[in-house]
Tab-separated table of C-alpha atoms in Angstrom:
chain	number	residue	atom	x	y	z
Q	1	MET	CA	-0.249	0.181	0.123
Q	2	GLN	CA	0.999	3.416	-0.808
Q	3	ALA	CA	0.042	6.591	0.820
Q	4	LEU	CA	0.787	9.995	-0.863
Q	5	VAL	CA	0.098	13.528	-0.514
Q	6	LEU	CA	1.001	15.941	-3.596
Q	7	TYR	CA	0.768	19.742	-3.832
Q	8	SER	CA	1.584	22.128	-6.449
Q	9	LEU	CA	2.283	25.934	-6.761
Q	10	LYS	CA	-1.037	26.134	-9.170
Q	11	LYS	CA	-2.785	24.847	-5.685
Q	12	GLN	CA	-3.077	21.466	-7.119
Q	13	PHE	CA	-3.902	19.524	-4.012
Q	14	VAL	CA	-4.179	15.290	-3.897
Q	15	ALA	CA	-3.989	13.246	-1.227
Q	16	ALA	CA	-4.478	9.067	-2.026
Q	17	ILE	CA	-4.068	5.762	-0.824
Q	18	ASN	CA	-3.004	3.202	-3.375
Q	19	GLY	CA	-2.431	-0.531	-3.001
Q	20	SER	CA	-2.555	-4.235	-4.460
Q	21	GLN	CA	-2.903	-6.959	-1.976
Q	22	TYR	CA	-1.747	-10.370	-3.119
Q	23	PHE	CA	-3.614	-13.592	-1.134
Q	24	ASN	CA	-1.710	-16.767	-0.606
Q	25	LYS	CA	-0.880	-18.113	-3.960
Q	26	GLU	CA	-2.646	-15.284	-5.717
Q	27	LYS	CA	-6.087	-17.164	-4.902
Q	28	PHE	CA	-7.530	-13.283	-4.695
Q	29	ILE	CA	-6.094	-10.105	-5.576
Q	30	LEU	CA	-7.177	-6.828	-4.413
Q	31	ASN	CA	-6.492	-3.368	-5.963
Q	32	GLU	CA	-7.829	-0.335	-4.770
Q	33	GLN	CA	-7.410	3.538	-4.597
Q	34	VAL	CA	-9.078	5.948	-2.053
Q	35	ALA	CA	-8.181	9.606	-2.971
Q	36	TYR	CA	-9.357	13.204	-2.533
Q	37	SER	CA	-8.216	16.040	-4.808
Q	38	SER	CA	-8.829	19.713	-5.189
Q	39	PHE	CA	-7.630	20.578	-8.369
Q	40	PRO	CA	-7.041	23.340	-10.901
Q	41	ASP	CA	-7.500	21.825	-14.428
Q	42	LYS	CA	-7.733	22.752	-18.270
Q	43	PHE	CA	-10.473	21.937	-20.711
Q	44	TRP	CA	-10.338	22.308	-24.412
Q	45	GLY	CA	-13.600	20.928	-25.405
Q	46	LEU	CA	-14.913	17.597	-27.154
Q	47	GLY	CA	-13.191	15.800	-29.972
Q	48	ASN	CA	-9.822	15.706	-31.226
Q	49	ASN	CA	-9.845	18.916	-33.503
Q	50	THR	CA	-10.132	21.464	-30.386
Q	51	PRO	CA	-7.502	24.383	-31.041
Q	52	ASP	CA	-4.887	25.173	-28.293
Q	53	ASN	CA	-6.227	28.701	-27.935
Q	54	ALA	CA	-9.496	27.119	-26.960
Q	55	GLU	CA	-8.419	26.354	-23.227
Q	56	GLU	CA	-10.239	27.137	-20.468
Q	57	PRO	CA	-9.510	26.785	-16.750
Q	58	TYR	CA	-11.838	24.912	-14.455
Q	59	SER	CA	-11.343	23.628	-11.026
Q	60	PHE	CA	-13.265	20.766	-8.856
Q	61	ASN	CA	-12.932	19.055	-5.327
Q	62	GLN	CA	-13.393	15.387	-5.575
Q	63	TYR	CA	-13.604	12.352	-3.466
Q	64	TYR	CA	-12.981	9.155	-5.453
Q	65	ILE	CA	-13.008	5.375	-4.272
Q	66	TYR	CA	-12.148	2.428	-6.504
Q	67	LEU	CA	-12.122	-1.267	-5.543
Q	68	HIS	CA	-11.198	-4.132	-7.943
Q	69	LEU	CA	-10.897	-7.764	-6.014
Q	70	MET	CA	-10.124	-10.727	-8.793
Q	71	ARG	CA	-10.488	-14.630	-8.109
Q	72	HIS	CA	-7.759	-16.658	-9.411
Q	73	LEU	CA	-9.731	-19.532	-11.803
Q	74	GLY	CA	-6.636	-21.657	-12.706
Q	75	ASN	CA	-4.413	-21.210	-15.690
Q	76	LYS	CA	-3.657	-17.310	-15.323
Q	77	PHE	CA	-7.063	-16.410	-15.912
Q	78	PHE	CA	-9.009	-14.290	-13.033
Q	79	ILE	CA	-12.516	-13.258	-12.510
Q	80	GLY	CA	-13.498	-9.884	-10.561
Q	81	GLY	CA	-15.773	-7.302	-9.457
Q	82	LEU	CA	-15.379	-3.751	-9.349
Q	83	MET	CA	-16.914	-0.593	-7.261
Q	84	GLU	CA	-16.511	2.861	-8.340
Q	85	PHE	CA	-17.886	5.929	-6.392
Q	86	GLN	CA	-16.881	9.703	-7.306
Q	87	ASN	CA	-18.276	12.702	-5.580
Q	88	VAL	CA	-17.116	15.586	-7.836
Q	89	MET	CA	-18.111	19.123	-5.877
Q	90	LYS	CA	-17.540	22.632	-5.904
Q	91	THR	CA	-17.015	22.615	-9.767
Q	92	GLU	CA	-15.959	26.499	-11.227
Q	93	TYR	CA	-15.623	27.104	-14.870
Q	94	VAL	CA	-15.541	30.026	-17.004
Q	95	ALA	CA	-19.470	30.639	-17.505
Q	96	GLY	CA	-20.592	30.898	-21.123
Q	97	GLY	CA	-17.409	28.967	-22.168
Q	98	ALA	CA	-17.273	25.589	-23.771
Q	99	PHE	CA	-18.580	23.736	-20.382
Q	100	ASP	CA	-22.030	25.414	-21.219
Q	101	LYS	CA	-21.607	26.034	-24.909
Q	102	GLU	CA	-21.491	21.853	-25.368
Q	103	ASN	CA	-23.750	21.324	-22.355
Q	104	ILE	CA	-21.070	19.133	-21.039
Q	105	ALA	CA	-22.573	16.865	-18.171
Q	106	GLY	CA	-21.836	16.798	-14.461
Q	107	ARG	CA	-20.403	20.643	-14.833
Q	108	ASN	CA	-22.048	21.858	-11.837
Q	109	GLY	CA	-21.410	18.760	-9.529
Q	110	TYR	CA	-22.223	15.213	-9.481
Q	111	ILE	CA	-22.034	11.858	-7.905
Q	112	SER	CA	-21.402	8.645	-9.949
Q	113	SER	CA	-21.622	5.326	-8.367
Q	114	GLY	CA	-21.220	1.931	-10.409
Q	115	LEU	CA	-20.488	-2.004	-10.201
Q	116	GLY	CA	-18.935	-4.074	-12.780
Q	117	LEU	CA	-17.439	-7.081	-13.603
Q	118	SER	CA	-13.549	-8.066	-14.831
Q	119	LEU	CA	-12.129	-10.897	-16.935
Q	120	THR	CA	-8.211	-11.097	-16.671
Q	121	TYR	CA	-5.273	-13.389	-18.100
Q	122	ASP	CA	-1.914	-12.418	-16.535
Q	123	SER	CA	1.103	-14.995	-17.646
Q	124	ARG	CA	3.629	-11.756	-16.705
Q	125	ASN	CA	6.856	-12.977	-14.899
Q	126	ASP	CA	6.524	-9.844	-12.455
Q	127	ALA	CA	3.661	-7.642	-12.040
Q	128	PHE	CA	5.696	-4.781	-11.304
Q	129	ALA	CA	8.537	-4.923	-13.717
Q	130	PRO	CA	7.809	-7.622	-16.464
Q	131	ASP	CA	10.156	-8.665	-19.157
Q	132	LYS	CA	8.120	-11.437	-20.570
Q	133	GLY	CA	4.821	-12.471	-20.638
Q	134	MET	CA	1.005	-11.097	-21.493
Q	135	PHE	CA	-1.501	-9.090	-19.788
Q	136	ALA	CA	-5.016	-8.730	-20.892
Q	137	GLN	CA	-7.919	-7.501	-19.078
Q	138	ALA	CA	-11.508	-6.278	-20.227
Q	139	PHE	CA	-13.918	-4.927	-17.776
Q	140	PHE	CA	-16.805	-3.002	-17.265
Q	141	ASN	CA	-18.837	-0.575	-14.893
Q	142	ARG	CA	-22.453	-0.123	-15.001
Q	143	PHE	CA	-23.284	3.346	-13.447
Q	144	ASP	CA	-27.038	3.682	-12.558
Q	145	ASN	CA	-29.650	5.691	-10.607
Q	146	ILE	CA	-30.304	2.464	-8.587
Q	147	LEU	CA	-26.885	2.833	-7.083
Q	148	GLY	CA	-26.776	6.468	-6.479
Q	149	SER	CA	-25.736	7.632	-9.555
Q	150	ASP	CA	-26.632	10.794	-10.914
Q	151	PHE	CA	-26.091	9.745	-14.596
Q	152	ASP	CA	-26.777	6.278	-16.554
Q	153	PHE	CA	-23.941	5.029	-18.561
Q	154	THR	CA	-21.803	1.977	-18.993
Q	155	ASN	CA	-17.771	2.281	-19.110
Q	156	VAL	CA	-15.915	-0.568	-20.968
Q	157	VAL	CA	-12.106	-0.967	-20.811
Q	158	VAL	CA	-9.833	-3.194	-23.168
Q	159	ASP	CA	-6.189	-3.437	-22.035
Q	160	LEU	CA	-3.759	-5.599	-23.723
Q	161	ARG	CA	-0.140	-5.828	-23.014
Q	162	LYS	CA	2.907	-7.798	-24.300
Q	163	TYR	CA	6.424	-7.615	-23.065
Q	164	ILE	CA	9.404	-8.881	-25.031
Q	165	ARG	CA	12.706	-9.726	-23.590
Q	166	ILE	CA	15.238	-8.655	-26.129
Q	167	TYR	CA	18.499	-9.241	-24.817
Q	168	LYS	CA	19.477	-9.852	-21.197
Q	169	ARG	CA	17.699	-6.620	-19.021
Q	170	GLN	CA	16.596	-5.281	-22.794
Q	171	VAL	CA	12.499	-5.554	-23.067
Q	172	LEU	CA	10.260	-4.239	-25.713
Q	173	ALA	CA	6.841	-3.577	-24.380
Q	174	LEU	CA	3.617	-3.112	-26.345
Q	175	GLN	CA	-0.001	-2.047	-25.525
Q	176	ALA	CA	-3.382	-1.251	-27.062
Q	177	TYR	CA	-5.643	0.275	-25.135
Q	178	SER	CA	-9.635	1.231	-25.396
Q	179	LEU	CA	-11.863	3.102	-23.288
Q	180	SER	CA	-15.602	3.445	-24.330
Q	181	ASN	CA	-18.466	5.121	-22.684
Q	182	ILE	CA	-21.871	3.929	-23.631
Q	183	GLY	CA	-24.756	6.187	-22.669
Q	184	LYS	CA	-26.556	9.488	-23.546
Q	185	GLN	CA	-24.566	11.624	-21.018
Q	186	ILE	CA	-21.107	11.057	-19.681
Q	187	PRO	CA	-19.900	13.201	-16.692
Q	188	ILE	CA	-16.847	15.203	-17.154
Q	189	ARG	CA	-14.582	13.520	-15.082
Q	190	SER	CA	-15.549	10.034	-16.527
Q	191	LEU	CA	-15.194	10.843	-20.256
Q	192	ALA	CA	-12.107	9.189	-21.938
Q	193	ALA	CA	-9.130	11.569	-21.401
Q	194	LEU	CA	-5.960	11.402	-23.845
Q	195	GLY	CA	-2.544	12.172	-22.276
Q	196	GLY	CA	-0.836	12.040	-18.908
Q	197	TYR	CA	1.623	9.372	-17.368
Q	198	SER	CA	-0.230	6.270	-18.461
Q	199	SER	CA	-1.463	6.809	-22.219
Q	200	MET	CA	0.370	9.119	-24.781
Q	201	ARG	CA	2.963	10.798	-22.643
Q	202	GLY	CA	3.678	14.109	-23.778
Q	203	PHE	CA	0.188	15.246	-24.099
Q	204	TYR	CA	-1.418	17.273	-20.716
Q	205	ASN	CA	-3.740	14.786	-19.181
Q	206	GLY	CA	-7.180	15.411	-20.842
Q	207	ARG	CA	-5.667	17.907	-23.429
Q	208	TYR	CA	-8.221	15.622	-25.572
Q	209	ARG	CA	-11.439	14.146	-24.455
Q	210	ASP	CA	-14.726	12.579	-25.916
Q	211	LYS	CA	-16.723	9.259	-25.310
Q	212	GLN	CA	-14.407	6.829	-26.729
Q	213	LEU	CA	-10.485	6.619	-26.356
Q	214	LEU	CA	-8.058	4.247	-28.458
Q	215	VAL	CA	-4.160	4.070	-27.820
Q	216	PHE	CA	-1.230	2.152	-29.269
Q	217	GLN	CA	2.055	2.354	-27.381
Q	218	SER	CA	5.482	0.941	-27.230
Q	219	GLU	CA	8.329	1.331	-25.110
Q	220	TYR	CA	11.943	-0.303	-25.557
Q	221	ARG	CA	13.761	-0.095	-22.031
Q	222	PHE	CA	17.371	-0.682	-21.654
Q	223	PRO	CA	20.021	-0.523	-19.021
Q	224	ILE	CA	22.736	2.421	-18.832
Q	225	TYR	CA	24.789	1.886	-15.646
Q	226	LYS	CA	23.985	-0.286	-12.556
Q	227	ARG	CA	20.583	0.820	-11.035
Q	228	PHE	CA	20.604	3.402	-14.043
Q	229	GLY	CA	18.334	2.651	-17.279
Q	230	ALA	CA	16.416	4.441	-19.741
Q	231	VAL	CA	13.183	4.237	-22.123
Q	232	ALA	CA	12.295	5.276	-25.668
Q	233	PHE	CA	8.643	5.247	-26.311
Q	234	GLY	CA	6.172	5.893	-28.811
Q	235	SER	CA	2.660	6.377	-29.129
Q	236	LEU	CA	-0.453	6.441	-31.662
Q	237	GLY	CA	-4.002	7.559	-30.187
Q	238	ASP	CA	-7.173	9.317	-30.905
Q	239	VAL	CA	-10.398	10.177	-29.229
Q	240	ALA	CA	-14.048	10.039	-30.776
Q	241	LYS	CA	-17.431	10.334	-30.266
Q	242	SER	CA	-18.227	7.024	-31.452
Q	243	PHE	CA	-16.158	3.908	-32.089
Q	244	ASP	CA	-16.494	4.142	-35.786
Q	245	ALA	CA	-15.542	7.823	-36.409
Q	246	PHE	CA	-11.666	7.176	-34.975
Q	247	GLY	CA	-8.998	8.745	-37.499
Q	248	PHE	CA	-5.830	8.907	-36.106
């Protein structure tokens, strides 16, 4: 388990507990995240053609809980159950700007609460620093009024990763990742967001937002000296309103 507190000079504050617990012989695996954030952020509108000069500031406070319990079925397969809860409060944005013009759901604050199922195949030789094997996971979360959610929608994620040992400690890592939202109204913090440390590094997290996201990524990891190493990486990704609208 990891507890962290982050604060930036832009008055961005995050306090979180992240963890992964592996039970005896990996019969069960529990992943969790519990966080509070007060976060000035940026929004450019929806779609992949938003210009840089469309940037608008906004801010929010948020409580977030995510739990994912997986049960080992044998032969490296796991079945799991998920719970996700999000309470977005004290949102502030530019009145009459992109949030209002595009009628962004949840811009005045909301609660999303959902339950879901997952199926995972994991043949990696190490969960934290693999150099061979494969990871494949698909899951969906259903957010519904019955569960206390202000919006009804379904979130579907497919994550495929392959690790190939090239030579000694040199590793080629490949990933295909898709996130799809199904529903008429998707709240702002549940929209697919391109950018950040885990998808399309080099882009601001959320620089492009829409209902759908598709990303292909690769890394070449190699040692330099003793404990020091380096990574060369490349990515290709897109956001779209519907799955058949991807253009790259």
